[in-house]
N, CA, C and O atoms as a CHARMM CRD file, in Angstrom:
* protein
*
  280
    1    1 MET  N    102.87600  58.32400  47.38600 PROA 1      0.00000
    2    1 MET  CA   103.65400  57.15700  47.95700 PROA 1      0.00000
    3    1 MET  C    102.72800  56.24600  48.77500 PROA 1      0.00000
    4    1 MET  O    101.98000  56.70500  49.63800 PROA 1      0.00000
    5    2 SER  N    102.80000  54.97400  48.48300 PROA 2      0.00000
    6    2 SER  CA   101.91200  54.03100  49.15600 PROA 2      0.00000
    7    2 SER  C    102.50400  53.53200  50.45300 PROA 2      0.00000
    8    2 SER  O    103.71300  53.36100  50.60900 PROA 2      0.00000
    9    3 ASP  N    101.56400  53.30300  51.39900 PROA 3      0.00000
   10    3 ASP  CA   102.01600  52.76100  52.71900 PROA 3      0.00000
   11    3 ASP  C    101.67500  51.23500  52.82300 PROA 3      0.00000
   12    3 ASP  O    101.63100  50.68000  53.92100 PROA 3      0.00000
   13    4 GLN  N    101.43100  50.56300  51.62500 PROA 4      0.00000
   14    4 GLN  CA   101.06000  49.22300  51.72400 PROA 4      0.00000
   15    4 GLN  C    102.09500  48.25700  52.31700 PROA 4      0.00000
   16    4 GLN  O    101.76600  47.14700  52.73600 PROA 4      0.00000
   17    5 ASN  N    103.28500  48.68900  52.33700 PROA 5      0.00000
   18    5 ASN  CA   104.34700  47.89300  52.98900 PROA 5      0.00000
   19    5 ASN  C    104.80900  48.50100  54.28000 PROA 5      0.00000
   20    5 ASN  O    105.94800  48.28400  54.69200 PROA 5      0.00000
   21    6 THR  N    103.93300  49.27900  54.95000 PROA 6      0.00000
   22    6 THR  CA   104.19000  49.77500  56.25200 PROA 6      0.00000
   23    6 THR  C    103.17700  49.11900  57.23800 PROA 6      0.00000
   24    6 THR  O    101.97000  49.11400  56.99900 PROA 6      0.00000
   25    7 SER  N    103.71800  48.57000  58.34700 PROA 7      0.00000
   26    7 SER  CA   102.89100  47.92700  59.34200 PROA 7      0.00000
   27    7 SER  C    103.10500  48.68000  60.65700 PROA 7      0.00000
   28    7 SER  O    104.22000  49.06400  61.00900 PROA 7      0.00000
   29    8 LEU  N    101.98300  48.87600  61.37000 PROA 8      0.00000
   30    8 LEU  CA   102.01900  49.57700  62.69900 PROA 8      0.00000
   31    8 LEU  C    101.44700  48.67200  63.71300 PROA 8      0.00000
   32    8 LEU  O    100.37500  48.09900  63.51900 PROA 8      0.00000
   33    9 PHE  N    102.16600  48.52500  64.83000 PROA 9      0.00000
   34    9 PHE  CA   101.66800  47.71300  65.94200 PROA 9      0.00000
   35    9 PHE  C    101.78000  48.50200  67.24300 PROA 9      0.00000
   36    9 PHE  O    102.66900  49.33200  67.43400 PROA 9      0.00000
   37   10 LYS  N    100.79500  48.18600  68.15700 PROA 10     0.00000
   38   10 LYS  CA   100.86300  48.66200  69.51900 PROA 10     0.00000
   39   10 LYS  C    101.33900  47.47500  70.34300 PROA 10     0.00000
   40   10 LYS  O    100.76100  46.38900  70.31300 PROA 10     0.00000
   41   11 VAL  N    102.43200  47.72900  71.09100 PROA 11     0.00000
   42   11 VAL  CA   103.03900  46.65900  71.88800 PROA 11     0.00000
   43   11 VAL  C    103.13000  47.15700  73.35800 PROA 11     0.00000
   44   11 VAL  O    104.16700  47.67500  73.77000 PROA 11     0.00000
   45   12 GLU  N    102.06100  46.99900  74.12800 PROA 12     0.00000
   46   12 GLU  CA   101.95000  47.52400  75.47700 PROA 12     0.00000
   47   12 GLU  C    103.00900  46.97400  76.38300 PROA 12     0.00000
   48   12 GLU  O    103.43200  47.66500  77.30900 PROA 12     0.00000
   49   13 ASP  N    103.47100  45.72600  76.15600 PROA 13     0.00000
   50   13 ASP  CA   104.44600  45.09900  77.07600 PROA 13     0.00000
   51   13 ASP  C    105.87700  45.36900  76.67000 PROA 13     0.00000
   52   13 ASP  O    106.80000  44.71200  77.15200 PROA 13     0.00000
   53   14 MET  N    106.06800  46.34700  75.77300 PROA 14     0.00000
   54   14 MET  CA   107.41300  46.82000  75.41100 PROA 14     0.00000
   55   14 MET  C    107.70000  48.04400  76.27900 PROA 14     0.00000
   56   14 MET  O    107.13200  49.11600  76.07000 PROA 14     0.00000
   57   15 THR  N    108.59200  47.86700  77.25800 PROA 15     0.00000
   58   15 THR  CA   108.74700  48.85800  78.31900 PROA 15     0.00000
   59   15 THR  C    110.12000  49.50700  78.45400 PROA 15     0.00000
   60   15 THR  O    110.25800  50.46600  79.21200 PROA 15     0.00000
   61   16 CYS  N    111.11200  49.03400  77.76600 PROA 16     0.00000
   62   16 CYS  CA   112.42900  49.58400  77.96700 PROA 16     0.00000
   63   16 CYS  C    113.36100  49.45700  76.71100 PROA 16     0.00000
   64   16 CYS  O    113.00000  48.84200  75.70700 PROA 16     0.00000
   65   17 GLY  N    114.47400  50.02100  76.81300 PROA 17     0.00000
   66   17 GLY  CA   115.44600  49.95500  75.64000 PROA 17     0.00000
   67   17 GLY  C    115.77900  48.51900  75.25500 PROA 17     0.00000
   68   17 GLY  O    115.96700  48.22500  74.07500 PROA 17     0.00000
   69   18 HSD  N    115.85400  47.63800  76.21700 PROA 18     0.00000
   70   18 HSD  CA   116.16100  46.24500  75.90300 PROA 18     0.00000
   71   18 HSD  C    115.02900  45.66800  75.02700 PROA 18     0.00000
   72   18 HSD  O    115.28900  44.94600  74.06500 PROA 18     0.00000
   73   19 CYS  N    113.81900  45.98400  75.36200 PROA 19     0.00000
   74   19 CYS  CA   112.67000  45.54000  74.52700 PROA 19     0.00000
   75   19 CYS  C    112.78100  46.10000  73.13100 PROA 19     0.00000
   76   19 CYS  O    112.53900  45.35800  72.17800 PROA 19     0.00000
   77   20 VAL  N    113.11600  47.30700  72.95200 PROA 20     0.00000
   78   20 VAL  CA   113.27600  47.91800  71.64100 PROA 20     0.00000
   79   20 VAL  C    114.36200  47.19400  70.85000 PROA 20     0.00000
   80   20 VAL  O    114.16000  46.87400  69.67900 PROA 20     0.00000
   81   21 LYS  N    115.49800  46.93400  71.46400 PROA 21     0.00000
   82   21 LYS  CA   116.61200  46.22800  70.77100 PROA 21     0.00000
   83   21 LYS  C    116.19100  44.81300  70.45700 PROA 21     0.00000
   84   21 LYS  O    116.49100  44.32100  69.37000 PROA 21     0.00000
   85   22 THR  N    115.51400  44.14300  71.35300 PROA 22     0.00000
   86   22 THR  CA   115.09800  42.72200  71.07900 PROA 22     0.00000
   87   22 THR  C    114.18100  42.68000  69.91100 PROA 22     0.00000
   88   22 THR  O    114.37100  41.83800  69.03300 PROA 22     0.00000
   89   23 ILE  N    113.13600  43.58300  69.83200 PROA 23     0.00000
   90   23 ILE  CA   112.17600  43.54000  68.75100 PROA 23     0.00000
   91   23 ILE  C    112.88600  43.92200  67.42200 PROA 23     0.00000
   92   23 ILE  O    112.69600  43.28600  66.38600 PROA 23     0.00000
   93   24 THR  N    113.68800  44.96100  67.50400 PROA 24     0.00000
   94   24 THR  CA   114.35200  45.41000  66.26700 PROA 24     0.00000
   95   24 THR  C    115.27300  44.33400  65.71200 PROA 24     0.00000
   96   24 THR  O    115.28700  44.05500  64.51300 PROA 24     0.00000
   97   25 ASN  N    116.02500  43.75000  66.59800 PROA 25     0.00000
   98   25 ASN  CA   116.98200  42.64900  66.13000 PROA 25     0.00000
   99   25 ASN  C    116.23100  41.49400  65.51000 PROA 25     0.00000
  100   25 ASN  O    116.61600  40.94900  64.47500 PROA 25     0.00000
  101   26 ALA  N    115.13700  41.13500  66.17900 PROA 26     0.00000
  102   26 ALA  CA   114.37600  39.91700  65.78900 PROA 26     0.00000
  103   26 ALA  C    113.79400  40.15400  64.38200 PROA 26     0.00000
  104   26 ALA  O    113.81300  39.27100  63.52500 PROA 26     0.00000
  105   27 ILE  N    113.27100  41.39100  64.17600 PROA 27     0.00000
  106   27 ILE  CA   112.66300  41.68100  62.84500 PROA 27     0.00000
  107   27 ILE  C    113.77000  41.78000  61.76800 PROA 27     0.00000
  108   27 ILE  O    113.59700  41.30100  60.64700 PROA 27     0.00000
  109   28 LYS  N    114.92400  42.41800  62.13400 PROA 28     0.00000
  110   28 LYS  CA   115.98900  42.59100  61.18700 PROA 28     0.00000
  111   28 LYS  C    116.64300  41.24600  60.85800 PROA 28     0.00000
  112   28 LYS  O    117.19200  41.09200  59.76700 PROA 28     0.00000
  113   29 GLU  N    116.59900  40.26900  61.77100 PROA 29     0.00000
  114   29 GLU  CA   117.17900  38.97100  61.47800 PROA 29     0.00000
  115   29 GLU  C    116.48100  38.30500  60.35900 PROA 29     0.00000
  116   29 GLU  O    117.12300  37.69900  59.50100 PROA 29     0.00000
  117   30 LYS  N    115.10300  38.39700  60.33100 PROA 30     0.00000
  118   30 LYS  CA   114.35300  37.79000  59.24400 PROA 30     0.00000
  119   30 LYS  C    114.21400  38.68200  58.02600 PROA 30     0.00000
  120   30 LYS  O    114.15200  38.20100  56.89500 PROA 30     0.00000
  121   31 TYR  N    114.16500  39.99200  58.26300 PROA 31     0.00000
  122   31 TYR  CA   113.95900  41.00600  57.18800 PROA 31     0.00000
  123   31 TYR  C    115.09000  42.01000  57.29500 PROA 31     0.00000
  124   31 TYR  O    114.86400  43.08400  57.85300 PROA 31     0.00000
  125   32 PRO  N    116.29800  41.74000  56.79800 PROA 32     0.00000
  126   32 PRO  CA   117.43400  42.68800  56.97000 PROA 32     0.00000
  127   32 PRO  C    117.19200  44.06400  56.39300 PROA 32     0.00000
  128   32 PRO  O    117.71400  45.05500  56.90400 PROA 32     0.00000
  129   33 SER  N    116.40100  44.13700  55.32700 PROA 33     0.00000
  130   33 SER  CA   116.17900  45.43500  54.70200 PROA 33     0.00000
  131   33 SER  C    115.04300  46.26100  55.27700 PROA 33     0.00000
  132   33 SER  O    114.78100  47.38300  54.84400 PROA 33     0.00000
  133   34 ALA  N    114.35000  45.65300  56.30400 PROA 34     0.00000
  134   34 ALA  CA   113.20700  46.34100  56.94300 PROA 34     0.00000
  135   34 ALA  C    113.65800  47.65700  57.63500 PROA 34     0.00000
  136   34 ALA  O    114.76300  47.73200  58.17200 PROA 34     0.00000
  137   35 ASP  N    112.83900  48.62300  57.61200 PROA 35     0.00000
  138   35 ASP  CA   113.09000  49.86100  58.34100 PROA 35     0.00000
  139   35 ASP  C    112.17300  49.81300  59.59300 PROA 35     0.00000
  140   35 ASP  O    110.95000  49.92000  59.50600 PROA 35     0.00000
  141   36 VAL  N    112.82300  49.64900  60.73600 PROA 36     0.00000
  142   36 VAL  CA   112.07500  49.45900  62.03100 PROA 36     0.00000
  143   36 VAL  C    112.22700  50.78400  62.78800 PROA 36     0.00000
  144   36 VAL  O    113.32600  51.26100  63.07100 PROA 36     0.00000
  145   37 ASN  N    111.06600  51.34000  63.09400 PROA 37     0.00000
  146   37 ASN  CA   111.03100  52.57700  63.88500 PROA 37     0.00000
  147   37 ASN  C    110.13000  52.35600  65.12500 PROA 37     0.00000
  148   37 ASN  O    108.95300  52.02300  64.98600 PROA 37     0.00000
  149   38 ILE  N    110.69200  52.54400  66.32900 PROA 38     0.00000
  150   38 ILE  CA   109.99000  52.27500  67.52700 PROA 38     0.00000
  151   38 ILE  C    109.86800  53.51900  68.35900 PROA 38     0.00000
  152   38 ILE  O    110.85300  54.21500  68.60500 PROA 38     0.00000
  153   39 GLU  N    108.64600  53.80300  68.79900 PROA 39     0.00000
  154   39 GLU  CA   108.37300  54.91000  69.73600 PROA 39     0.00000
  155   39 GLU  C    108.03600  54.24600  71.07600 PROA 39     0.00000
  156   39 GLU  O    106.89400  53.86100  71.32600 PROA 39     0.00000
  157   40 LEU  N    109.04800  54.12300  71.92000 PROA 40     0.00000
  158   40 LEU  CA   108.86900  53.43800  73.21000 PROA 40     0.00000
  159   40 LEU  C    107.82100  54.09100  74.05100 PROA 40     0.00000
  160   40 LEU  O    106.98000  53.41000  74.63800 PROA 40     0.00000
  161   41 ASP  N    107.85100  55.43600  74.12500 PROA 41     0.00000
  162   41 ASP  CA   106.88700  56.11000  75.02100 PROA 41     0.00000
  163   41 ASP  C    105.41100  55.90700  74.58600 PROA 41     0.00000
  164   41 ASP  O    104.50100  56.01800  75.40700 PROA 41     0.00000
  165   42 LYS  N    105.19500  55.61700  73.32400 PROA 42     0.00000
  166   42 LYS  CA   103.82000  55.36400  72.83400 PROA 42     0.00000
  167   42 LYS  C    103.59600  53.90500  72.62900 PROA 42     0.00000
  168   42 LYS  O    102.49000  53.51600  72.25300 PROA 42     0.00000
  169   43 HSD  N    104.55000  53.09100  72.84600 PROA 43     0.00000
  170   43 HSD  CA   104.49000  51.59000  72.68300 PROA 43     0.00000
  171   43 HSD  C    104.10300  51.23000  71.25100 PROA 43     0.00000
  172   43 HSD  O    103.30900  50.32000  71.01200 PROA 43     0.00000
  173   44 LEU  N    104.71900  52.01000  70.25300 PROA 44     0.00000
  174   44 LEU  CA   104.42100  51.75200  68.85200 PROA 44     0.00000
  175   44 LEU  C    105.65500  51.15800  68.14700 PROA 44     0.00000
  176   44 LEU  O    106.79300  51.56200  68.38800 PROA 44     0.00000
  177   45 VAL  N    105.39000  50.22700  67.30800 PROA 45     0.00000
  178   45 VAL  CA   106.39000  49.63200  66.44600 PROA 45     0.00000
  179   45 VAL  C    105.88900  49.82800  65.00700 PROA 45     0.00000
  180   45 VAL  O    104.80300  49.37200  64.64900 PROA 45     0.00000
  181   46 LYS  N    106.73200  50.54000  64.15800 PROA 46     0.00000
  182   46 LYS  CA   106.38600  50.77800  62.79300 PROA 46     0.00000
  183   46 LYS  C    107.48100  50.10300  61.89600 PROA 46     0.00000
  184   46 LYS  O    108.67800  50.32300  62.07900 PROA 46     0.00000
  185   47 VAL  N    107.02500  49.30000  60.95400 PROA 47     0.00000
  186   47 VAL  CA   107.95600  48.61200  60.13400 PROA 47     0.00000
  187   47 VAL  C    107.57700  48.89600  58.70400 PROA 47     0.00000
  188   47 VAL  O    106.44800  48.70200  58.25300 PROA 47     0.00000
  189   48 LYS  N    108.66100  49.39600  57.98400 PROA 48     0.00000
  190   48 LYS  CA   108.48800  49.65700  56.52400 PROA 48     0.00000
  191   48 LYS  C    109.25700  48.65400  55.75600 PROA 48     0.00000
  192   48 LYS  O    110.32800  48.20500  56.16400 PROA 48     0.00000
  193   49 GLY  N    108.68300  48.29300  54.59700 PROA 49     0.00000
  194   49 GLY  CA   109.45600  47.33200  53.72300 PROA 49     0.00000
  195   49 GLY  C    109.04700  45.86700  53.85000 PROA 49     0.00000
  196   49 GLY  O    109.58900  45.00800  53.15500 PROA 49     0.00000
  197   50 VAL  N    108.09700  45.58000  54.73100 PROA 50     0.00000
  198   50 VAL  CA   107.64200  44.21600  54.87400 PROA 50     0.00000
  199   50 VAL  C    106.13100  44.20700  54.76600 PROA 50     0.00000
  200   50 VAL  O    105.45300  44.88800  55.53500 PROA 50     0.00000
  201   51 ALA  N    105.60800  43.47100  53.85300 PROA 51     0.00000
  202   51 ALA  CA   104.16400  43.52600  53.58000 PROA 51     0.00000
  203   51 ALA  C    103.41000  42.54400  54.51100 PROA 51     0.00000
  204   51 ALA  O    102.20300  42.69200  54.70100 PROA 51     0.00000
  205   52 ASP  N    104.09600  41.56300  55.07900 PROA 52     0.00000
  206   52 ASP  CA   103.44700  40.49600  55.80400 PROA 52     0.00000
  207   52 ASP  C    103.32100  40.84000  57.33700 PROA 52     0.00000
  208   52 ASP  O    104.20600  40.55700  58.14400 PROA 52     0.00000
  209   53 LYS  N    102.16100  41.46700  57.66300 PROA 53     0.00000
  210   53 LYS  CA   101.86600  41.82400  59.04600 PROA 53     0.00000
  211   53 LYS  C    101.85200  40.60700  60.00600 PROA 53     0.00000
  212   53 LYS  O    102.38100  40.67300  61.11500 PROA 53     0.00000
  213   54 ALA  N    101.25900  39.54000  59.56600 PROA 54     0.00000
  214   54 ALA  CA   101.15300  38.32600  60.36500 PROA 54     0.00000
  215   54 ALA  C    102.52500  37.84300  60.73600 PROA 54     0.00000
  216   54 ALA  O    102.78200  37.48800  61.88700 PROA 54     0.00000
  217   55 SER  N    103.40500  37.83000  59.76600 PROA 55     0.00000
  218   55 SER  CA   104.80000  37.39200  60.12400 PROA 55     0.00000
  219   55 SER  C    105.47200  38.29300  61.05500 PROA 55     0.00000
  220   55 SER  O    106.19500  37.82000  61.93100 PROA 55     0.00000
  221   56 LEU  N    105.29500  39.56300  60.94100 PROA 56     0.00000
  222   56 LEU  CA   105.86700  40.56700  61.87800 PROA 56     0.00000
  223   56 LEU  C    105.36300  40.32000  63.30300 PROA 56     0.00000
  224   56 LEU  O    106.12200  40.31500  64.27200 PROA 56     0.00000
  225   57 ALA  N    104.05600  40.11800  63.37900 PROA 57     0.00000
  226   57 ALA  CA   103.41900  39.89400  64.69900 PROA 57     0.00000
  227   57 ALA  C    103.96400  38.54900  65.29800 PROA 57     0.00000
  228   57 ALA  O    104.26900  38.47100  66.48700 PROA 57     0.00000
  229   58 ASP  N    104.07000  37.52500  64.45100 PROA 58     0.00000
  230   58 ASP  CA   104.66000  36.28100  64.95100 PROA 58     0.00000
  231   58 ASP  C    106.11000  36.43200  65.44300 PROA 58     0.00000
  232   58 ASP  O    106.49700  35.82100  66.43900 PROA 58     0.00000
  233   59 ILE  N    106.85500  37.19700  64.78400 PROA 59     0.00000
  234   59 ILE  CA   108.24300  37.45000  65.23400 PROA 59     0.00000
  235   59 ILE  C    108.28300  38.06600  66.66400 PROA 59     0.00000
  236   59 ILE  O    109.05900  37.65800  67.52900 PROA 59     0.00000
  237   60 MET  N    107.40700  39.06000  66.84700 PROA 60     0.00000
  238   60 MET  CA   107.34000  39.72100  68.18200 PROA 60     0.00000
  239   60 MET  C    106.75600  38.76400  69.24700 PROA 60     0.00000
  240   60 MET  O    107.16600  38.78400  70.40800 PROA 60     0.00000
  241   61 LYS  N    105.85300  37.98400  68.84800 PROA 61     0.00000
  242   61 LYS  CA   105.23100  36.98100  69.78400 PROA 61     0.00000
  243   61 LYS  C    106.28800  35.97700  70.26400 PROA 61     0.00000
  244   61 LYS  O    106.33700  35.59400  71.43300 PROA 61     0.00000
  245   62 GLU  N    107.17800  35.54800  69.25000 PROA 62     0.00000
  246   62 GLU  CA   108.20900  34.60600  69.56900 PROA 62     0.00000
  247   62 GLU  C    109.19000  35.12600  70.54600 PROA 62     0.00000
  248   62 GLU  O    109.85000  34.35100  71.23800 PROA 62     0.00000
  249   63 GLU  N    109.31700  36.49200  70.63200 PROA 63     0.00000
  250   63 GLU  CA   110.12200  37.15300  71.53100 PROA 63     0.00000
  251   63 GLU  C    109.51500  37.43400  72.87400 PROA 63     0.00000
  252   63 GLU  O    110.16700  37.96100  73.77500 PROA 63     0.00000
  253   64 GLY  N    108.18200  37.05600  73.00700 PROA 64     0.00000
  254   64 GLY  CA   107.49000  37.15100  74.27100 PROA 64     0.00000
  255   64 GLY  C    106.57700  38.42700  74.38900 PROA 64     0.00000
  256   64 GLY  O    106.07300  38.74700  75.46600 PROA 64     0.00000
  257   65 TYR  N    106.39700  39.11000  73.27800 PROA 65     0.00000
  258   65 TYR  CA   105.52500  40.33400  73.30900 PROA 65     0.00000
  259   65 TYR  C    104.20000  40.04500  72.75700 PROA 65     0.00000
  260   65 TYR  O    103.98500  39.01500  72.11700 PROA 65     0.00000
  261   66 THR  N    103.24900  40.99000  73.00800 PROA 66     0.00000
  262   66 THR  CA   101.85200  40.79500  72.54800 PROA 66     0.00000
  263   66 THR  C    101.51900  41.99200  71.68700 PROA 66     0.00000
  264   66 THR  O    100.91600  42.95200  72.16700 PROA 66     0.00000
  265   67 PRO  N    101.91800  41.95100  70.36800 PROA 67     0.00000
  266   67 PRO  CA   101.67000  43.06200  69.46000 PROA 67     0.00000
  267   67 PRO  C    100.17800  43.03800  69.00900 PROA 67     0.00000
  268   67 PRO  O     99.56900  41.98800  68.80600 PROA 67     0.00000
  269   68 GLN  N     99.65400  44.25200  68.87200 PROA 68     0.00000
  270   68 GLN  CA    98.28200  44.39800  68.26000 PROA 68     0.00000
  271   68 GLN  C     98.42300  45.25000  67.01900 PROA 68     0.00000
  272   68 GLN  O     98.86500  46.39700  67.07600 PROA 68     0.00000
  273   69 ALA  N     98.03600  44.66700  65.89100 PROA 69     0.00000
  274   69 ALA  CA    98.13900  45.44700  64.62000 PROA 69     0.00000
  275   69 ALA  C     97.18300  46.64800  64.61000 PROA 69     0.00000
  276   69 ALA  O     96.03100  46.52300  65.02800 PROA 69     0.00000
  277   70 LEU  N     97.63300  47.75800  64.15600 PROA 70     0.00000
  278   70 LEU  CA    96.82400  48.95300  64.07400 PROA 70     0.00000
  279   70 LEU  C     96.51100  49.31200  62.65800 PROA 70     0.00000
  280   70 LEU  O     95.82900  50.30600  62.41000 PROA 70     0.00000
């Protein structure tokens, strides 16, 4: 199985449940079929089903976060 459509980001300024909901909803708004998995304690955002990492980063930046692609 290929992970070419899986993107992983470190988002240090994601600190609470509201942040998780905001990021998830923003990604799902543009990519409804995306599988968004967030580990708040590790500040990790994992998105499956979207190949465009730059677009995902831009979505999070528009919500006020500073994602770093891993």
